[in-house]
Amino acid sequence: MANYNDLAELIFPDIKETVEDLEKRYPKRNLPEGAMVTRFAPSPTGFLHTGSLFTSLVSSRFAKQSGGVFYIRLEDTDTKREIEGSGASLVTQLKKFGVILDEGYVSDSEEIGSYGPYKQSNRADIYKVCIKHLIKIGRAYPCFATQEELAELRRVQEANKEIPGYYGKYAKYRNLPIDEAIAKIKNGDSYIIRFKSMGDHNNKIAVHDEIKGDLELTENDQDIVILKGDGLPTYHFAHLVDDHFMRTTHVTRGEEWLSSLPIHLELFDTMGFERPKYAHLPVIMKVENGNRRKLSKRKDPEAATAFFLEQGYPKYGFIEYLLTLANSNYEAWREQNLDKDYFDFKLSFDKMGVDGALFDIEKVESISKERMAYRKAADLCEEVLAWANEYNKDFEKLILNDKKFFTEILNIEREKDKPRKDYAKYSDIYPIISFFFDSVYNDLDMSNLDYTVMVNKNEVKEVPHDIIKAFLNDYMASYNVDVTEEEWFENLKALALKYNFTSDRKAYKANPNDFNGQAGDCAGFIRLALAARKNTPNIYFVQRILGKNKVFERINRLINNL
Ligand code: GLU
């Protein structure tokens, strides 16, 4: 009579290594006490999801802040879903957001570290060593169930209102005599390998999650597939083998995996491997019509990190936002530590939300605005250039044409105590400042400008054009921006008064019809001349940057249109 050993040798004749050999090949890491080994394990199925960036960011921070190792493993065992080349592009994108691996998969031709290969399809033999071991100890077996048999099983379970799946009395091939299994294999019958569970779904097991704390989950009793027909393992089995032999200390992954934890724990225990610690991270959600749902690839552009790159949200704004999602005390820390790098913040599991994190684009905007305002103009210029190089070539050309000019524009009301917060993303800049460039300004339509001023909250009135003309001519005659902003504005007010625009708010409010408007309206006419619109960055600085000649050219152009 054949035994488990014979079965294992028949199935894996070429696998000579043992689990002990693997233990030696991938020894325990020599790291200081408390150093965490974490990983990000994406499947190469396309783009980088915002939720994946969040998970990888959190995983990498825990490793780095503890002096440990953060590695990337490519989980490409689902060959049907694979998109060519997306593995390497995931790594490149992560890098753009500052999530940088210490070790692991970089591209199909590059890996770092000695715990590899880091691409699962290159690890087939490693999985087989462990499966061979499980067969030898009677805890894994070939299953010959056909699609029809499995469909029939589902039908019976549904009819009997039983838990679906392949387990216990429903696990038809679980107790197939070894001789019969061997005969079937020799006969060429197709099969996959299943784990033989010893669990019982009537039992509860106590588990601990670093974020969610102590939990009770239903014990696993499913004889899950561990090796598929294509010779590659399923997620569950690859997780066991890889996280063990890559010596992961903390499995930080999305909470959709929490329900599989009992399977994983049974696998670890059966192999005699030490269990890693688990931290199931909140999933990023969105509120729609009052209901929460996961950020969806199909419905939400912001589900793809590419969206934030294209729009030009600064990395430091977006990452900081994700840190606020990760830890509830991040914002308070930031307020106390304005000068520090966001990566100086120490993440902790106990400050992590246990319910899904709600995605809030307005908050991304406000954090980005806040952070971008404090960038030095020269640094921001380089950031905008790098973005424009990829996403707005015309803008890039304009900047490169005169970088100093562009930096001066960026520096309007920047590099001071309370800088202006105009831009949340690089793509906000061009629409606000494009009028500075002659090539843009010259194409602006000046024929239909709005020459009205406010009378009160509900009413506006058109200022007679000859008054505007006279004011602007006079303004040019006494033009002087080589004084302080305050002096310039005082002069403007004096001139405005001459044309019956008051700077006495109360008087205007009481009797608006006694005046042509308020002094600020006169600054508005200068804006209209220089930019063909009423809102511009601080007009005093705009004039200083444009220079007298251009300012006059533009004012004259407006006058000719009046
Ligand atoms: N490949 C799995 C996924 O993309 C990884 C889960 C894990 O981190 O273990 O969801």
XYZ file of C-alpha atoms and ligand atoms in Angstrom:
572
model
C 0.000 0.000 0.000
C 1.310 3.434 -0.985
C 1.763 6.156 1.598
C 1.718 9.982 1.630
C 5.390 10.024 0.791
C 4.790 8.095 -2.411
C 1.992 10.464 -3.335
C 4.185 13.500 -2.707
C 7.039 12.045 -4.770
C 4.703 11.165 -7.610
C 3.305 14.701 -7.728
C 6.599 16.543 -7.255
C 9.396 14.251 -8.484
C 11.683 17.202 -9.251
C 11.343 18.985 -5.956
C 14.396 17.920 -3.948
C 14.643 20.814 -1.508
C 12.990 20.605 1.887
C 11.350 23.165 4.123
C 14.501 23.061 6.288
C 16.591 23.983 3.250
C 14.368 27.003 2.696
C 14.680 27.988 6.339
C 18.432 28.063 5.828
C 18.294 29.838 2.501
C 16.080 32.585 3.957
C 17.350 32.985 7.502
C 15.725 35.178 10.118
C 16.683 38.770 9.539
C 19.270 40.301 11.742
C 17.455 43.439 12.801
C 17.337 45.420 16.020
C 14.567 44.712 18.506
C 11.291 46.272 17.399
C 12.310 46.733 13.766
C 9.381 45.876 11.542
C 9.523 44.100 8.232
C 6.542 45.118 6.135
C 5.609 44.751 2.545
C 3.372 45.965 -0.200
C 2.142 43.161 -2.390
C 0.346 44.490 -5.442
C -1.057 42.444 -8.269
C -0.010 43.719 -11.689
C -3.544 44.379 -12.827
C -3.191 47.906 -14.107
C -2.976 51.206 -12.351
C -2.075 52.232 -8.819
C -5.273 52.551 -6.794
C -5.456 55.335 -4.218
C -6.245 52.700 -1.597
C -3.078 50.823 -2.556
C -1.002 53.959 -2.239
C -2.478 54.421 1.217
C -1.675 50.834 2.212
C 1.837 50.973 0.843
C 2.501 54.352 2.422
C 1.431 53.112 5.833
C 3.386 49.861 5.441
C 6.541 51.645 4.394
C 6.323 54.177 7.219
C 6.049 51.473 9.862
C 9.148 49.760 8.515
C 11.195 52.917 8.104
C 10.298 54.530 11.405
C 11.272 51.358 13.257
C 14.559 50.873 11.419
C 13.197 47.826 9.600
C 12.711 46.813 6.004
C 9.973 47.676 3.550
C 9.807 45.475 0.496
C 7.622 45.038 -2.571
C 6.437 41.685 -3.781
C 4.665 41.260 -7.067
C 1.655 39.003 -6.720
C 1.179 37.806 -10.259
C -0.296 34.375 -9.715
C -3.572 35.365 -11.332
C -2.242 35.327 -14.854
C -5.660 36.019 -16.401
C -5.894 39.437 -14.741
C -2.334 40.476 -15.406
C -1.623 43.573 -17.468
C 1.786 43.522 -19.157
C 4.288 45.916 -17.658
C 2.043 47.186 -14.897
C 4.264 45.748 -12.131
C 7.197 48.003 -12.902
C 4.972 51.013 -13.446
C 3.415 50.503 -10.000
C 6.871 50.707 -8.471
C 7.678 53.851 -10.471
C 4.442 55.509 -9.431
C 4.965 54.682 -5.781
C 8.347 56.331 -5.996
C 6.734 59.504 -7.300
C 4.787 59.669 -4.067
C 7.863 58.983 -1.973
C 7.055 55.355 -1.187
C 10.415 53.757 -1.796
C 11.292 50.133 -1.349
C 14.343 48.948 0.554
C 14.064 45.594 -1.043
C 12.043 43.616 -3.529
C 10.616 43.767 -6.998
C 11.636 46.758 -9.106
C 10.916 45.449 -12.581
C 10.950 42.128 -14.385
C 14.693 42.494 -14.821
C 15.589 44.098 -11.501
C 15.244 43.046 -7.885
C 16.922 44.191 -4.700
C 17.594 41.927 -1.725
C 18.363 38.331 -0.829
C 14.890 37.096 0.105
C 13.748 36.830 -3.501
C 12.651 36.126 -6.072
C 10.084 38.808 -5.284
C 7.831 38.010 -8.176
C 5.551 35.132 -7.303
C 5.535 33.478 -10.697
C 9.294 32.998 -10.252
C 8.757 31.255 -6.932
C 6.781 28.248 -8.134
C 9.333 25.739 -6.812
C 9.434 27.347 -3.388
C 5.687 26.899 -3.002
C 5.978 23.333 -4.213
C 8.536 22.506 -1.524
C 5.974 23.512 1.087
C 3.086 21.767 -0.619
C 5.133 18.607 -0.937
C 5.730 18.808 2.795
C 2.006 19.210 3.484
C 1.196 16.188 1.327
C 3.787 14.161 3.177
C 2.224 14.980 6.523
C -1.263 14.291 5.188
C -2.426 17.905 5.250
C -2.748 18.475 1.522
C -4.186 16.304 -1.198
C -4.934 16.178 -4.892
C -8.532 17.002 -5.709
C -9.972 15.695 -8.928
C -13.327 17.441 -8.723
C -14.585 18.575 -12.111
C -16.423 21.847 -12.777
C -19.651 19.832 -12.981
C -19.028 18.185 -9.642
C -18.357 21.556 -8.024
C -21.481 23.054 -9.579
C -23.529 20.140 -8.279
C -22.012 20.640 -4.848
C -23.051 24.298 -4.836
C -26.548 23.328 -5.876
C -26.922 20.800 -3.072
C -25.531 23.229 -0.486
C -27.862 25.976 -1.607
C -30.850 23.634 -1.476
C -29.874 22.493 2.025
C -29.097 26.066 3.102
C -25.628 24.985 4.070
C -22.434 26.985 4.094
C -21.031 26.877 0.566
C -17.607 25.542 -0.217
C -15.402 22.492 -0.190
C -15.204 21.193 3.340
C -15.935 18.312 5.679
C -18.400 15.814 4.249
C -18.594 17.797 1.022
C -14.880 17.478 0.405
C -15.231 14.442 -1.810
C -11.553 13.798 -2.534
C -10.305 14.565 0.922
C -10.357 10.963 2.002
C -9.718 9.304 -1.320
C -7.457 6.320 -0.609
C -3.877 7.143 -1.589
C -3.716 4.236 -4.028
C -6.744 5.553 -5.872
C -5.299 9.032 -6.026
C -2.059 7.627 -7.404
C -3.938 5.596 -9.996
C -5.883 8.672 -11.111
C -2.729 10.722 -11.449
C -1.017 7.979 -13.409
C -4.096 7.829 -15.581
C -3.589 11.506 -16.424
C -6.717 12.815 -14.623
C -6.418 16.517 -13.991
C -6.291 17.817 -10.444
C -5.416 20.692 -8.209
C -4.035 20.551 -4.668
C -6.147 21.375 -1.646
C -5.247 22.014 1.950
C -6.821 19.580 4.408
C -8.385 21.719 7.122
C -8.892 20.375 10.631
C -11.159 23.234 11.632
C -14.850 23.370 12.376
C -17.053 26.300 11.498
C -18.974 25.883 14.718
C -15.889 27.004 16.603
C -14.730 30.535 17.211
C -11.078 31.426 17.387
C -9.532 34.387 19.142
C -7.387 36.520 16.886
C -5.538 39.749 17.414
C -5.307 42.560 14.944
C -2.878 45.412 15.618
C -5.538 47.944 14.636
C -8.830 46.308 15.500
C -7.638 44.641 18.688
C -8.910 41.284 19.951
C -11.519 39.681 17.760
C -13.396 36.422 17.505
C -13.653 34.854 14.098
C -15.154 31.640 12.834
C -12.617 28.862 12.554
C -11.691 27.808 9.050
C -12.871 24.440 7.842
C -12.549 24.959 4.111
C -10.201 22.747 2.162
C -9.008 25.677 0.133
C -7.142 25.274 -3.128
C -3.454 25.890 -2.562
C -2.019 24.926 -5.938
C -3.914 25.693 -9.115
C -3.871 23.734 -12.344
C -1.350 26.161 -13.824
C 1.221 25.192 -11.207
C 0.907 28.461 -9.292
C -0.396 28.861 -5.747
C -3.497 30.760 -4.672
C -3.219 34.021 -2.736
C -3.673 32.274 0.602
C -0.845 29.868 0.116
C 1.523 32.372 -1.425
C 0.859 34.670 1.523
C 1.877 31.908 3.925
C 5.054 30.961 2.139
C 6.197 34.415 1.115
C 5.504 36.257 4.315
C 7.225 33.493 6.212
C 10.340 33.173 4.082
C 10.627 36.873 3.405
C 10.443 37.240 7.158
C 7.615 39.740 7.308
C 6.957 40.744 10.894
C 3.755 42.730 10.238
C 1.303 41.931 7.500
C -0.261 45.321 6.762
C -2.972 44.820 4.201
C -6.453 45.973 3.304
C -9.217 44.942 5.661
C -10.954 42.969 2.936
C -8.510 40.205 3.938
C -9.572 40.091 7.568
C -12.208 37.446 6.913
C -9.545 35.130 5.448
C -7.388 35.405 8.532
C -8.574 32.085 10.045
C -7.421 30.292 6.890
C -4.034 31.969 7.105
C -3.588 31.200 10.768
C -4.392 27.542 10.204
C -1.869 27.432 7.387
C 0.867 29.013 9.507
C 0.159 26.691 12.403
C 0.081 23.605 10.213
C 3.443 24.432 8.675
C 4.823 25.131 12.139
C 5.700 28.678 11.079
C 5.588 31.506 13.568
C 2.531 33.677 12.892
C 3.283 37.207 11.737
C 1.392 40.088 13.310
C -1.530 41.364 11.302
C -2.789 44.906 10.815
C -5.833 45.209 8.587
C -5.908 48.737 7.267
C -9.098 50.703 6.699
C -10.425 50.774 3.189
C -10.874 54.182 1.597
C -14.536 54.993 1.181
C -16.630 57.676 -0.332
C -20.051 58.979 0.640
C -22.606 58.903 -2.139
C -26.212 59.856 -1.533
C -25.656 59.449 2.166
C -24.228 55.939 1.788
C -20.662 54.829 2.177
C -19.038 52.840 -0.552
C -15.535 51.889 -1.599
C -13.685 54.235 -3.936
C -14.477 52.662 -7.248
C -12.244 52.285 -10.268
C -15.142 52.810 -12.597
C -16.969 55.691 -10.925
C -14.300 57.805 -9.254
C -11.396 59.382 -11.095
C -9.714 59.873 -7.737
C -9.558 56.105 -7.266
C -6.452 56.144 -9.455
C -3.369 57.901 -8.128
C -2.638 58.959 -11.720
C -5.475 61.463 -11.275
C -3.524 63.331 -8.608
C -0.373 63.317 -10.684
C -2.175 64.604 -13.762
C -3.964 67.325 -11.846
C -0.672 68.207 -10.257
C -1.514 67.877 -6.588
C 1.824 68.271 -4.886
C 3.166 65.054 -3.471
C 3.639 66.718 -0.089
C -0.015 67.770 -0.006
C -1.453 64.466 -1.058
C 0.773 62.320 1.123
C 0.065 64.562 4.052
C -3.631 64.103 3.413
C -3.201 60.326 3.425
C -1.374 60.616 6.743
C -4.380 62.437 8.197
C -6.486 59.490 7.049
C -4.023 57.080 8.618
C -3.702 58.587 12.092
C -6.231 60.727 13.928
C -3.496 62.652 15.750
C -1.602 63.645 12.616
C -3.178 67.069 12.228
C -2.572 68.075 15.822
C 1.046 67.000 15.420
C 1.359 69.043 12.239
C 0.086 72.165 13.950
C 2.772 71.779 16.600
C 5.504 70.890 14.141
C 5.100 73.142 11.148
C 8.762 73.015 10.179
C 9.110 69.272 10.241
C 8.970 66.856 7.361
C 5.728 64.872 7.328
C 7.752 61.700 7.516
C 9.013 62.799 10.934
C 5.572 61.910 12.235
C 5.491 58.509 13.873
C 2.517 56.454 12.797
C 0.886 54.185 15.323
C -1.633 51.404 14.938
C -3.771 52.521 17.826
C -4.466 55.905 16.245
C -5.758 54.286 13.112
C -9.476 54.322 12.386
C -11.224 50.999 12.595
C -13.972 51.962 10.186
C -13.303 52.782 6.564
C -11.525 56.071 5.985
C -13.624 58.654 4.177
C -12.061 60.235 1.160
C -12.471 63.985 0.986
C -11.116 65.793 -2.058
C -11.800 69.184 -0.495
C -9.460 68.320 2.283
C -6.811 67.221 -0.192
C -7.238 70.675 -1.744
C -7.041 72.613 1.486
C -3.987 70.742 2.770
C -2.255 71.129 -0.580
C -3.039 74.843 -0.663
C -1.694 75.299 2.792
C 1.528 73.426 2.073
C 2.113 74.880 -1.362
C 1.830 78.400 -0.002
C 4.942 77.850 2.091
C 7.135 76.603 -0.754
C 9.940 78.870 -1.859
C 9.193 80.316 -5.292
C 12.303 78.749 -6.826
C 11.376 75.309 -5.460
C 7.809 75.628 -6.598
C 9.042 76.671 -10.023
C 10.960 73.398 -10.331
C 7.946 71.402 -9.186
C 5.672 73.092 -11.693
C 8.234 72.547 -14.430
C 8.499 68.845 -13.678
C 4.722 68.562 -13.755
C 4.319 70.647 -16.918
C 6.995 68.581 -18.619
C 4.683 65.616 -18.348
C 1.216 67.085 -18.465
C 1.260 70.535 -20.083
C 3.982 71.025 -22.660
C 2.751 74.467 -23.744
C 2.977 75.719 -20.210
C 6.429 74.218 -19.869
C 7.565 76.131 -22.939
C 6.252 79.391 -21.553
C 8.055 78.839 -18.279
C 11.336 77.849 -19.872
C 11.181 80.879 -22.113
C 11.842 83.032 -19.052
C 12.170 81.082 -15.841
C 13.050 84.155 -13.803
C 9.866 85.904 -14.934
C 7.788 82.871 -13.959
C 9.507 82.584 -10.588
C 8.744 86.226 -9.893
C 5.106 85.584 -10.722
C 5.054 82.635 -8.345
C 6.658 84.783 -5.707
C 3.761 87.218 -5.530
C 2.782 87.340 -1.845
C 4.908 84.300 -1.105
C 8.007 83.907 1.100
C 6.459 85.974 3.840
C 4.701 85.437 7.138
C 1.205 84.937 5.851
C 1.582 83.867 2.252
C -1.399 83.792 -0.088
C -3.006 80.431 -0.591
C -4.064 80.516 -4.210
C -2.987 77.193 -5.592
C -3.978 73.700 -4.538
C -2.354 72.013 -7.511
C 0.023 72.825 -10.317
C -2.793 72.890 -12.848
C -4.419 75.772 -10.915
C -1.509 78.063 -11.685
C -1.722 78.579 -15.405
C -5.343 79.777 -15.564
C -4.643 82.319 -12.831
C -1.422 83.743 -14.232
C -1.582 83.094 -17.972
C -2.358 86.766 -18.722
C 1.228 87.605 -17.767
C 2.422 86.046 -20.994
C 2.035 88.363 -23.994
C 1.239 85.452 -26.260
C -1.814 84.711 -24.122
C -2.733 88.281 -23.286
C -2.694 89.402 -26.908
C -5.338 86.851 -27.758
C -7.698 87.914 -24.977
C -10.983 89.424 -26.007
C -11.162 92.980 -24.654
C -14.405 93.931 -26.333
C -16.865 92.680 -23.746
C -15.338 93.495 -20.400
C -17.433 94.165 -17.359
C -17.188 97.816 -16.316
C -19.798 97.652 -13.604
C -19.198 98.342 -9.931
C -21.190 97.317 -6.878
C -23.877 99.675 -5.664
C -24.971 97.353 -2.892
C -25.292 93.633 -2.323
C -27.911 93.253 -5.018
C -27.143 95.967 -7.494
C -24.373 97.039 -9.815
C -23.969 100.028 -12.083
C -21.945 100.663 -15.212
C -19.288 103.374 -14.823
C -19.280 105.831 -17.706
C -16.449 104.868 -20.009
C -15.072 108.392 -20.368
C -14.533 108.505 -16.612
C -12.601 105.241 -16.708
C -10.576 106.545 -19.633
C -9.762 109.785 -17.879
C -8.819 107.973 -14.714
C -6.521 105.558 -16.543
C -4.792 108.333 -18.473
C -4.233 110.225 -15.277
C -3.008 107.037 -13.617
C -0.382 106.617 -16.306
C 0.629 110.248 -16.055
C 1.459 109.836 -12.374
C 2.507 106.150 -12.621
C 4.827 105.052 -9.852
C 5.221 101.519 -8.452
C 8.727 102.150 -7.124
C 7.205 102.844 -3.735
C 5.805 100.500 -1.124
C 2.525 98.761 -1.780
C 0.881 100.930 0.872
C 2.176 104.141 -0.691
C 1.091 103.017 -4.107
C -2.385 102.350 -2.819
C -2.569 105.680 -0.982
C -1.694 107.421 -4.259
C -4.290 105.402 -6.077
C -6.923 106.387 -3.532
C -6.064 110.058 -3.904
C -6.361 109.779 -7.662
C -9.588 107.830 -7.384
C -11.090 110.555 -5.249
C -10.386 113.037 -8.025
C -12.745 110.956 -10.206
C -15.284 110.707 -7.438
C -14.462 107.158 -6.255
C -14.535 107.241 -2.490
C -12.513 105.284 0.032
C -15.084 106.022 2.716
C -17.036 102.775 2.891
C -19.709 104.110 5.204
C -20.383 107.143 3.071
C -20.657 104.923 0.008
C -23.012 102.563 1.725
C -25.231 105.436 2.835
C -25.339 107.230 -0.502
C -23.885 105.130 -3.303
C -25.367 107.376 -5.952
C -23.275 110.310 -4.797
C -20.180 108.529 -6.140
C -18.908 106.817 -9.270
C -17.765 103.964 -7.099
C -15.125 103.094 -4.530
C -11.351 103.427 -4.735
C -10.974 99.668 -5.018
C -13.012 99.799 -8.223
C -10.243 101.870 -9.769
C -7.776 99.091 -8.989
C -10.324 96.887 -10.739
C -10.018 98.914 -13.953
C -6.259 98.448 -13.853
C -6.877 94.730 -13.475
C -9.188 94.759 -16.456
C -6.489 96.463 -18.486
C -3.673 94.168 -17.453
C -5.502 90.863 -17.380
C -8.903 91.378 -18.980
C -10.584 90.273 -15.775
C -11.405 91.498 -12.321
C -9.592 88.898 -10.247
C -5.853 88.738 -10.471
C -2.985 88.213 -8.102
C -2.038 91.378 -6.194
C -2.079 94.086 -8.856
C 0.735 96.132 -7.334
C 3.104 93.191 -7.835
C 1.629 92.358 -11.217
C 2.621 95.831 -12.389
C 6.108 95.607 -10.955
C 6.656 92.287 -12.705
C 5.222 93.383 -16.048
C 7.196 96.620 -16.049
C 6.064 100.085 -17.023
C 6.150 99.571 -20.794
C 3.888 96.582 -20.780
C 1.576 98.105 -18.209
C 1.133 101.165 -20.399
C 0.715 99.116 -23.554
C -2.045 97.151 -21.881
C -3.779 100.165 -20.358
C -3.736 101.845 -23.741
C -5.198 98.757 -25.314
C -8.079 98.912 -22.872
C -8.560 102.624 -23.465
C -8.779 101.959 -27.187
C -11.504 99.453 -26.526
C -13.537 101.748 -24.338
N -2.121 40.912 -3.833
C -2.987 41.215 -2.747
C -3.876 42.377 -3.149
O -3.540 43.050 -4.103
C -2.167 41.563 -1.548
C -2.833 41.502 -0.247
C -1.761 41.504 0.836
O -1.180 42.563 1.050
O -1.494 40.460 1.397
O -4.900 42.612 -2.567
